[in-house]
Structures are given as structure tokens and as C-alpha cells.
CSV table of C-alpha atoms in Angstrom, one decimal:
chain,number,residue,atom,x,y,z
A,1,MET,CA,-96.7,34.9,21.3
A,2,ALA,CA,-94.2,35.9,18.7
A,3,LYS,CA,-91.3,33.5,18.2
A,4,LYS,CA,-88.1,34.4,20.0
A,5,ASN,CA,-84.7,34.9,18.3
A,6,ILE,CA,-81.9,33.8,20.6
A,7,LEU,CA,-78.1,34.0,20.2
A,8,ILE,CA,-76.2,31.3,22.2
A,9,LEU,CA,-72.5,31.6,22.9
A,10,THR,CA,-70.9,28.1,23.0
A,11,PRO,CA,-67.6,26.3,22.3
A,12,SER,CA,-67.6,24.1,19.2
A,13,LEU,CA,-70.3,21.5,19.6
A,14,HIS,CA,-67.7,18.9,18.6
A,15,ASN,CA,-65.8,19.6,21.9
A,16,SER,CA,-66.0,17.1,24.7
A,17,GLY,CA,-67.0,19.6,27.5
A,18,GLY,CA,-70.3,19.9,29.3
A,19,VAL,CA,-71.5,23.1,27.5
A,20,ALA,CA,-70.9,21.6,24.0
A,21,ASN,CA,-72.6,18.3,25.1
A,22,TYR,CA,-75.6,20.3,26.4
A,23,TYR,CA,-76.2,22.2,23.2
A,24,SER,CA,-75.4,19.4,20.9
A,25,ILE,CA,-78.2,17.4,22.4
A,26,LEU,CA,-80.7,20.4,22.5
A,27,GLN,CA,-79.8,22.0,19.2
A,28,ASN,CA,-82.6,20.6,17.1
A,29,LYS,CA,-85.2,20.7,19.9
A,30,PHE,CA,-85.5,24.4,20.7
A,31,PRO,CA,-89.0,25.9,20.2
A,32,PHE,CA,-87.5,29.2,19.2
A,33,ASP,CA,-85.3,30.6,16.5
A,34,TYR,CA,-81.6,30.5,17.5
A,35,ALA,CA,-78.1,30.7,16.3
A,36,PHE,CA,-74.8,29.5,17.9
A,37,PHE,CA,-71.9,31.9,18.2
A,38,ILE,CA,-68.8,29.7,18.5
A,39,VAL,CA,-66.1,30.9,20.7
A,40,GLY,CA,-62.7,29.3,21.2
A,41,LYS,CA,-60.9,26.7,19.2
A,42,ARG,CA,-62.8,25.4,16.1
A,43,GLU,CA,-63.3,21.9,14.9
A,44,GLY,CA,-60.5,20.8,12.6
A,45,ASP,CA,-58.1,23.4,13.8
A,46,ALA,CA,-55.1,21.1,14.2
A,47,GLN,CA,-52.5,23.9,14.7
A,48,LYS,CA,-51.0,24.3,18.2
A,49,ASP,CA,-52.9,26.9,20.1
A,50,THR,CA,-50.0,29.3,21.0
A,51,ARG,CA,-50.6,32.4,23.0
A,52,THR,CA,-50.4,34.5,19.9
A,53,ARG,CA,-52.9,32.4,18.0
A,54,HIS,CA,-55.2,32.4,21.0
A,55,LEU,CA,-55.1,36.2,21.3
A,56,VAL,CA,-55.7,36.8,17.5
A,57,ARG,CA,-58.7,34.4,17.6
A,58,LEU,CA,-60.1,36.1,20.7
A,59,ILE,CA,-59.9,39.5,19.1
A,60,SER,CA,-61.5,38.2,15.9
A,61,ASP,CA,-64.3,36.6,18.0
A,62,TYR,CA,-65.0,39.9,19.7
A,63,CYS,CA,-65.2,41.8,16.4
A,64,ALA,CA,-67.4,39.1,14.9
A,65,PHE,CA,-69.7,39.2,17.9
A,66,ILE,CA,-70.1,43.0,17.6
A,67,ARG,CA,-71.0,42.6,13.9
A,68,THR,CA,-73.5,39.8,14.7
A,69,LEU,CA,-75.3,41.9,17.4
A,70,TRP,CA,-75.3,45.0,15.3
A,71,ARG,CA,-76.9,43.3,12.3
A,72,SER,CA,-79.3,40.9,14.1
A,73,ASP,CA,-82.7,41.5,15.5
A,74,LEU,CA,-82.1,39.5,18.7
A,75,ASP,CA,-84.4,39.1,21.7
A,76,LEU,CA,-81.7,37.7,24.0
A,77,VAL,CA,-78.1,36.6,24.2
A,78,LEU,CA,-77.3,33.5,26.3
A,79,ILE,CA,-73.7,33.4,27.5
A,80,ASN,CA,-72.3,30.2,29.1
A,81,PRO,CA,-69.1,30.9,31.1
A,82,SER,CA,-67.4,29.0,33.8
A,83,LEU,CA,-67.0,31.1,36.9
A,84,ASN,CA,-63.2,30.7,37.0
A,85,PHE,CA,-60.4,33.0,35.9
A,86,ASN,CA,-59.8,31.6,32.4
A,87,GLY,CA,-63.4,31.1,31.3
A,88,PHE,CA,-64.9,34.2,32.8
A,89,SER,CA,-62.2,36.7,31.9
A,90,ARG,CA,-62.9,35.9,28.2
A,91,ASP,CA,-66.7,35.7,28.4
A,92,TYR,CA,-67.1,38.8,30.6
A,93,ILE,CA,-66.0,40.9,27.6
A,94,PHE,CA,-68.8,39.3,25.5
A,95,TYR,CA,-71.2,40.2,28.2
A,96,LEU,CA,-70.1,43.8,28.3
A,97,ILE,CA,-70.4,44.1,24.5
A,98,ALA,CA,-74.0,42.7,24.7
A,99,LYS,CA,-75.0,45.2,27.4
A,100,LEU,CA,-73.4,48.1,25.6
A,101,LEU,CA,-75.4,47.2,22.5
A,102,LYS,CA,-78.5,47.0,24.8
A,103,LYS,CA,-79.3,43.3,24.4
A,104,LYS,CA,-81.1,41.4,27.0
A,105,THR,CA,-78.7,38.8,28.4
A,106,ILE,CA,-78.8,35.6,30.5
A,107,VAL,CA,-75.5,34.4,32.0
A,108,PHE,CA,-75.6,30.6,32.5
A,109,PHE,CA,-72.7,29.8,34.9
A,110,ARG,CA,-71.5,26.2,34.2
A,111,GLY,CA,-68.3,25.6,36.1
A,112,TRP,CA,-68.1,27.2,39.5
A,113,ASP,CA,-65.1,28.2,41.6
A,114,ASP,CA,-66.1,29.4,45.1
A,115,ASN,CA,-62.9,31.4,45.5
A,116,TYR,CA,-63.3,33.2,42.1
A,117,ALA,CA,-67.0,33.8,42.9
A,118,LYS,CA,-65.7,35.8,45.9
A,119,VAL,CA,-63.4,37.8,43.7
A,120,VAL,CA,-66.2,38.7,41.3
A,121,PHE,CA,-69.0,39.4,43.8
A,122,THR,CA,-67.4,40.4,47.1
A,123,GLY,CA,-63.6,40.9,46.6
A,124,LYS,CA,-61.6,44.1,46.1
A,125,PHE,CA,-62.2,43.8,42.3
A,126,ARG,CA,-65.9,43.6,42.6
A,127,TYR,CA,-66.4,47.1,41.2
A,128,PHE,CA,-64.8,46.0,38.0
A,129,PHE,CA,-67.5,43.4,37.7
A,130,ARG,CA,-70.3,45.7,38.9
A,131,PRO,CA,-72.0,45.8,35.4
A,132,LEU,CA,-72.7,42.0,35.9
A,133,ARG,CA,-75.2,42.9,38.6
A,134,ASN,CA,-77.5,44.3,35.9
A,135,THR,CA,-77.7,41.0,34.0
A,136,ASP,CA,-81.3,40.3,33.0
A,137,GLY,CA,-81.1,36.8,34.4
A,138,PHE,CA,-78.7,34.2,35.7
A,139,ILE,CA,-78.8,30.4,35.6
A,140,VAL,CA,-76.7,28.4,38.0
A,141,LEU,CA,-76.4,24.6,38.7
A,142,ALA,CA,-76.9,24.5,42.4
A,143,LYS,CA,-79.0,26.3,45.0
A,144,CYS,CA,-75.9,27.1,47.1
A,145,PHE,CA,-74.5,29.0,44.1
A,146,SER,CA,-77.8,31.0,43.9
A,147,ASP,CA,-77.5,31.8,47.6
A,148,THR,CA,-74.0,33.1,47.0
A,149,ILE,CA,-74.9,35.7,44.4
A,150,THR,CA,-78.5,36.6,44.9
A,151,SER,CA,-78.0,39.3,47.5
A,152,ARG,CA,-75.3,41.0,45.3
A,153,LEU,CA,-77.6,41.4,42.2
A,154,ASN,CA,-80.1,44.0,40.9
A,155,THR,CA,-82.3,41.2,39.7
A,156,SER,CA,-84.3,38.5,41.4
A,157,ARG,CA,-84.2,36.3,38.2
A,158,VAL,CA,-81.7,33.7,39.4
A,159,PHE,CA,-82.7,30.2,38.2
A,160,VAL,CA,-81.3,26.9,39.4
A,161,GLU,CA,-81.2,24.4,36.6
A,162,SER,CA,-79.8,21.0,35.9
A,163,THR,CA,-77.6,19.8,33.0
A,164,ILE,CA,-78.9,17.0,30.7
A,165,PHE,CA,-78.8,13.3,29.9
A,166,ASP,CA,-78.6,12.2,26.3
A,167,GLU,CA,-81.5,9.7,26.1
A,168,ARG,CA,-80.5,8.7,22.6
A,169,ILE,CA,-78.2,6.0,23.9
A,170,LEU,CA,-81.0,4.1,25.7
A,171,PRO,CA,-82.6,0.9,24.4
A,172,GLN,CA,-86.4,0.9,24.2
A,173,GLY,CA,-87.9,0.4,27.6
A,174,TYR,CA,-86.5,-0.2,31.1
A,175,ASP,CA,-86.5,-4.0,30.9
A,176,ALA,CA,-84.3,-4.0,27.8
A,177,LEU,CA,-81.9,-1.6,29.6
A,178,TYR,CA,-81.8,-3.8,32.7
A,179,ASN,CA,-81.0,-6.9,30.7
A,180,LEU,CA,-77.7,-5.2,29.5
A,181,LYS,CA,-76.3,-5.0,33.0
A,182,ASN,CA,-73.7,-7.2,34.6
A,183,PRO,CA,-72.6,-9.1,31.5
A,184,ASN,CA,-70.0,-11.1,33.4
A,185,GLU,CA,-72.6,-12.0,36.1
A,186,LYS,CA,-70.7,-9.6,38.5
A,187,ILE,CA,-71.9,-6.3,39.8
A,188,ARG,CA,-70.0,-3.8,37.7
A,189,MET,CA,-69.0,-0.6,39.4
A,190,LEU,CA,-68.1,2.3,37.1
A,191,PHE,CA,-65.8,5.3,37.9
A,192,LEU,CA,-66.4,7.8,35.1
A,193,SER,CA,-64.7,11.1,35.9
A,194,ARG,CA,-61.5,13.1,35.8
A,195,ILE,CA,-58.7,10.9,37.1
A,196,GLU,CA,-57.7,13.1,40.0
A,197,ALA,CA,-57.0,12.5,43.7
A,198,ASP,CA,-59.9,14.8,44.9
A,199,LYS,CA,-62.4,12.9,42.6
A,200,GLY,CA,-62.0,9.9,44.8
A,201,ILE,CA,-60.2,7.5,42.4
A,202,TYR,CA,-57.9,6.1,45.1
A,203,GLU,CA,-60.7,5.5,47.5
A,204,SER,CA,-62.6,3.7,44.7
A,205,ILE,CA,-59.8,1.3,44.0
A,206,ALA,CA,-59.2,0.7,47.7
A,207,ALA,CA,-62.9,-0.1,48.1
A,208,TYR,CA,-62.8,-2.5,45.1
A,209,LYS,CA,-59.8,-4.4,46.7
A,210,ALA,CA,-61.5,-4.5,50.0
A,211,LEU,CA,-64.7,-5.9,48.5
A,212,ARG,CA,-62.7,-8.6,46.6
A,213,ALA,CA,-60.9,-9.5,49.8
A,214,LYS,CA,-64.4,-10.1,51.3
A,215,ASN,CA,-65.2,-12.3,48.2
A,216,VAL,CA,-67.9,-9.9,47.1
A,217,ASN,CA,-68.6,-10.6,43.4
A,218,VAL,CA,-67.8,-7.2,41.8
A,219,GLU,CA,-65.7,-5.6,39.2
A,220,LEU,CA,-64.5,-2.0,38.7
A,221,VAL,CA,-64.3,-0.2,35.4
A,222,ILE,CA,-62.4,3.2,35.4
A,223,ALA,CA,-62.8,5.7,32.6
A,224,GLY,CA,-61.5,9.2,32.1
A,225,ASP,CA,-58.2,11.1,32.0
A,226,GLY,CA,-56.4,13.4,34.3
A,227,SER,CA,-53.2,14.0,36.2
A,228,GLU,CA,-53.4,10.7,38.0
A,229,ALA,CA,-54.1,8.6,34.9
A,230,SER,CA,-50.6,7.3,34.4
A,231,ASN,CA,-50.3,6.3,38.1
A,232,ILE,CA,-53.6,4.5,38.0
A,233,GLN,CA,-52.6,2.6,34.8
A,234,ARG,CA,-49.4,1.5,36.6
A,235,MET,CA,-51.3,0.4,39.7
A,236,ILE,CA,-53.8,-1.7,37.7
A,237,ALA,CA,-51.0,-3.3,35.7
A,238,GLU,CA,-49.2,-4.3,39.0
A,239,HIS,CA,-52.5,-5.6,40.5
A,240,ASP,CA,-53.1,-7.9,37.5
A,241,ASP,CA,-56.8,-8.4,38.2
A,242,GLU,CA,-59.2,-8.9,35.3
A,243,GLY,CA,-61.9,-7.5,37.4
A,244,LEU,CA,-60.2,-4.1,37.5
A,245,ARG,CA,-59.9,-2.3,34.2
A,246,TYR,CA,-58.9,1.2,33.0
A,247,LEU,CA,-60.4,2.3,29.7
A,248,GLY,CA,-58.9,5.8,29.4
A,249,ARG,CA,-61.0,8.6,28.1
A,250,ILE,CA,-64.1,7.3,26.4
A,251,SER,CA,-66.9,8.9,24.4
A,252,GLY,CA,-69.7,7.9,22.0
A,253,ALA,CA,-70.5,4.2,21.8
A,254,GLU,CA,-67.8,3.2,24.2
A,255,LYS,CA,-69.1,5.5,26.9
A,256,ALA,CA,-72.7,4.4,26.3
A,257,ASP,CA,-71.6,0.7,26.6
A,258,ALA,CA,-69.8,1.5,29.9
A,259,LEU,CA,-72.9,3.1,31.3
A,260,LEU,CA,-75.4,0.6,30.1
A,261,SER,CA,-73.5,-2.4,31.3
A,262,SER,CA,-72.8,-1.1,34.8
A,263,SER,CA,-75.0,-1.2,37.9
A,264,VAL,CA,-73.3,1.1,40.3
A,265,LEU,CA,-71.6,4.5,39.8
A,266,LEU,CA,-68.9,5.5,42.2
A,267,PHE,CA,-68.7,9.3,42.5
A,268,PRO,CA,-66.8,9.9,45.8
A,269,SER,CA,-65.8,13.4,44.8
A,270,MET,CA,-64.2,15.9,47.2
A,271,HIS,CA,-63.9,18.4,44.4
A,272,ALA,CA,-65.9,21.6,43.9
A,273,GLU,CA,-68.6,20.4,41.5
A,274,GLY,CA,-71.4,22.1,39.6
A,275,MET,CA,-74.0,19.6,38.4
A,276,PRO,CA,-71.9,16.6,37.5
A,277,ASN,CA,-73.2,15.3,34.2
A,278,THR,CA,-71.8,11.8,35.0
A,279,VAL,CA,-74.3,11.5,37.8
A,280,LEU,CA,-77.2,12.4,35.5
A,281,GLU,CA,-76.0,10.0,32.8
A,282,ALA,CA,-75.7,7.2,35.3
A,283,MET,CA,-79.2,7.7,36.7
A,284,GLY,CA,-80.6,7.9,33.2
A,285,CYS,CA,-78.9,4.5,32.5
A,286,GLY,CA,-80.4,3.0,35.6
A,287,LEU,CA,-77.2,2.9,37.8
A,288,ALA,CA,-77.3,3.1,41.6
A,289,VAL,CA,-75.2,6.2,42.5
A,290,LEU,CA,-72.8,6.3,45.4
A,291,THR,CA,-71.8,9.9,45.8
A,292,THR,CA,-70.9,12.7,48.2
A,293,ARG,CA,-73.3,15.6,48.3
A,294,VAL,CA,-71.3,18.1,46.3
A,295,GLY,CA,-72.6,21.0,44.2
A,296,GLY,CA,-76.0,20.5,42.6
A,297,ILE,CA,-76.2,16.9,43.8
A,298,ASN,CA,-77.1,18.2,47.2
A,299,ASP,CA,-80.3,19.7,45.8
A,300,PHE,CA,-82.0,16.5,44.9
A,301,PHE,CA,-80.1,13.4,45.9
A,302,VAL,CA,-81.8,11.0,48.3
A,303,GLY,CA,-79.5,8.2,49.3
A,304,ASP,CA,-82.0,5.5,50.2
A,305,LEU,CA,-83.9,6.0,46.9
A,306,MET,CA,-81.0,6.6,44.5
A,307,GLY,CA,-78.0,4.7,45.9
A,308,ALA,CA,-76.1,5.9,48.9
A,309,GLU,CA,-74.7,9.1,50.3
A,310,LEU,CA,-71.0,8.9,51.1
A,311,THR,CA,-69.6,10.7,54.2
A,312,GLY,CA,-66.7,10.2,56.4
A,313,ASP,CA,-64.3,7.4,55.4
A,314,LEU,CA,-65.2,7.2,51.6
A,315,THR,CA,-63.5,3.8,51.1
A,316,GLN,CA,-65.5,2.2,53.9
A,317,GLY,CA,-68.6,3.9,52.8
A,318,ILE,CA,-68.3,2.4,49.3
A,319,VAL,CA,-67.6,-1.0,50.8
A,320,GLY,CA,-70.6,-0.9,53.0
A,321,ALA,CA,-73.0,0.4,50.4
A,322,VAL,CA,-71.9,-2.0,47.7
A,323,SER,CA,-72.0,-5.0,50.0
A,324,ALA,CA,-75.6,-4.1,50.9
A,325,LEU,CA,-76.6,-3.8,47.3
A,326,VAL,CA,-74.9,-7.0,46.2
A,327,SER,CA,-76.8,-9.0,48.9
A,328,ASP,CA,-80.1,-7.4,48.0
A,329,ASN,CA,-80.8,-7.7,44.2
A,330,ALA,CA,-84.4,-6.6,44.7
A,331,ARG,CA,-83.3,-3.3,46.2
A,332,LEU,CA,-80.6,-2.8,43.6
A,333,LYS,CA,-83.2,-3.2,40.8
A,334,SER,CA,-85.6,-0.9,42.6
A,335,ILE,CA,-83.0,1.8,42.8
A,336,SER,CA,-82.1,1.3,39.2
A,337,GLU,CA,-85.7,1.7,38.1
A,338,TYR,CA,-86.3,4.7,40.3
A,339,ASN,CA,-83.2,6.5,38.9
A,340,TYR,CA,-84.1,5.7,35.4
A,341,SER,CA,-87.6,7.2,35.9
A,342,PHE,CA,-86.3,10.2,37.8
A,343,ALA,CA,-83.9,11.0,35.0
A,344,LYS,CA,-86.6,10.6,32.4
A,345,GLN,CA,-88.8,13.0,34.3
A,346,TYR,CA,-86.2,15.7,34.9
A,347,PHE,CA,-83.0,15.3,32.8
A,348,HIS,CA,-84.2,14.2,29.4
A,349,SER,CA,-83.9,16.7,26.6
A,350,GLU,CA,-87.6,17.5,26.2
A,351,ARG,CA,-87.9,18.5,29.9
A,352,VAL,CA,-84.7,20.5,29.9
A,353,VAL,CA,-85.5,22.4,26.8
A,354,GLU,CA,-89.0,23.2,28.1
A,355,ARG,CA,-87.6,24.6,31.3
A,356,LEU,CA,-85.0,26.7,29.4
A,357,ASP,CA,-87.7,28.1,27.1
A,358,HIS,CA,-89.7,29.1,30.2
A,359,ILE,CA,-86.7,30.9,31.7
A,360,ILE,CA,-86.0,32.8,28.5
A,361,ASP,CA,-89.6,33.8,28.2
A,362,SER,CA,-89.6,35.0,31.8
A,363,VAL,CA,-86.5,37.2,31.2
A,364,ILE,CA,-87.7,38.6,27.9
A,365,HIS,CA,-91.2,39.4,29.0
A,366,ASN,CA,-90.6,40.0,32.8
A,367,SER,CA,-93.1,37.2,33.5
A,368,ASP,CA,-93.3,34.6,36.3
A,369,CYS,CA,-91.3,31.4,36.1
A,370,GLY,CA,-90.4,28.8,38.7
A,371,SER,CA,-86.8,29.4,39.9
A,372,PHE,CA,-85.9,25.8,40.7
A,373,TRP,CA,-85.8,22.8,38.3
A,374,TYR,CA,-87.0,20.3,41.0
A,375,GLU,CA,-89.2,20.6,44.0
A,376,SER,CA,-89.4,17.4,46.1
A,377,GLU,CA,-91.9,16.7,48.9
A,378,ALA,CA,-89.1,17.0,51.4
A,379,ARG,CA,-88.1,20.6,50.4
């Protein structure tokens, strides 16, 4: 089969977002010829992004995109928008340009806003977005998103995919990984997410305090930024507890250390999620995951095997689940090893790039391809 030539629209790979992380991990592993077309703010652009600068850059990007498509012998264009007003209003123009120039196109929806999905596919402005129905293929991050759009499309090629875990941070072998955990001989819980009320940050802190009041030997490390960050910093300072720490926004080696040294991820989100990369990263690093069944998590998460499903009173759910794990080290290790193996099988880069390659082949050649990244015995 002839080698494929793919153009991938992405923000700068030096950005901190999920799309940039995904392609920075995969960029040297694609089995096809590819080029990145960078949209949005560039690395090293220190000037304030005023409305005028943003508009000028956007027009320049559209013009450069037209020139690239006109001059290139491309098999397919892969666009990676978030399905929300800001992200999609920009990237929809790239999509229209690609279709006007008769390029096969896959739209890979990353972020997902249910309300905006209704605007695009069922609302009074749906006719403006009607050309989107002729996309050659879609990729989404949860089966519920696929169910939302499939009946509105002129294609059956809607693929449910996962995001990715960067296995480069791992030591060699599971035993070496497990030996890094709980350096203070306490079960370390990690909250790694946006610091927002609907992400469950306050429930996580309340659960930690309740566990300590019951003399459960745990600590809580909080990492991320967001609108509630300053309030959380103040609460922690007032609490004056060395077992409760706030790291702020972390990346690179600091993020790897937080994941590798923790045993339990707290992800009690009530937010509209896609496929939260934090959960995949935690599983890849052998953490038990305590989570609500939001977004793509609902497609694969099995509480008894992977940690615990949180419902109802989230604070009490965390307290109960952590108490049970602390009192049963054998089960905690079993969950840790299961999550590590599951992530290796499904979320490591070689598996993700293999599935993406099959999807692209399917769209280009109108061939068969599995539509779902994971099929469990229970499905």
C-alpha cells in the first residue's frame, strides 16, 4: 500500500493542552508521511495577544492553509477542534477550506460542550453547519458523543478513540514503579486537574480532613491551576498540615514525580469531560482511580478493578473507598498492577498510533475498521 501523506492541524506542540500533548508524543511514531500545520499562538510569541493581533494571525493562518493545500499532494487533512464556540468557530473555517479544495478530511473532536453540540447539529443554526455532515470521518472521545451526532451525519465513519499516556516517564518494569510509591510511608492521594469547584476540589479536601480525623494514614497532593486556586492556597495555609500540599501548575519532571509517587488519583469531577488525560496518566503510573463516570471514562471504567466509582455524596464516597484501600494493601497493589497493564495495552503510544493509522486508512480507502478503541467482555 502506498504511503499516506497527512496534514495535521494542531496548536504549537510546546503548548500545555491535550492536543499538543497528544501529537508531541506521537510525532516521531507515525507510520505515514505527515506535516503539522500550526494554528494559534506560536512558541516564543511573548507579545500580549490582543484582539487585533489574534485577528491578523487568524487571517494569516487561513491564507497559509490555502497555499499549503493548493501546493501539496495530500491524502487527508486531520483537524482537531474543541466542540465549543471559541475552538470550533475558528477551526470550522479550516474545515470549509479543506472541503472546497476537495481534500478528504477527518474531524477529531477533542473538547466537547453538550450545549454547543446541540447548536451545531440540532439548533436553529444547524443549516450553517450543514457542510460538516459531509466530513469523511469523525473521531470522538466517548460513545455518548458518537450517539449524539451519528444520526445527523451523511457518514457512518464515526470512531470512538482514547487520548494517550506518555510512557516515557515510567521506570523499567512494574516493580520498579511500585517501589517509588508512598515515599513518606503514607498513602498519597493526588488531585491533578483544573482547580475548579465542579472538578471536585472541595470534596477532595473535605475527604482528606475526614480521613485524617479517623486517623487514616494518608496525605493529599493537589496540582493544577484555575479559578479556585487562590482560595485553595489560602485554605491550605490556614489548615497548616504537612500532609496537605498544593503544588500549583506542574509539568515535565515535577508532574512525573507527582504521578509516580502517588497511589490514588482523586477525580470526583462533575464537569462535562471528554477523555480526561489525567485518568489515563494515573492508570499508566499504577494509581488506583476514584472517579465519577463522566465523558469517555464511562466507556471502560470498572470500579472494582480500577479503583472505585464515585456516586452520590462524593466526599463520603472518597472516604469510604480510600479507607478500604488503606486497610487492604494487597487489593491496592492488585488495582495498581491492573491499571498499569490496562494502560500499557490501550493507552501507550504504539497502540494509539496503530489505531489512528487504521482509522486514516479506513477513511482514505473506504475500508473496514473497528469503530471503538476498546471492547470489554461486558460490553
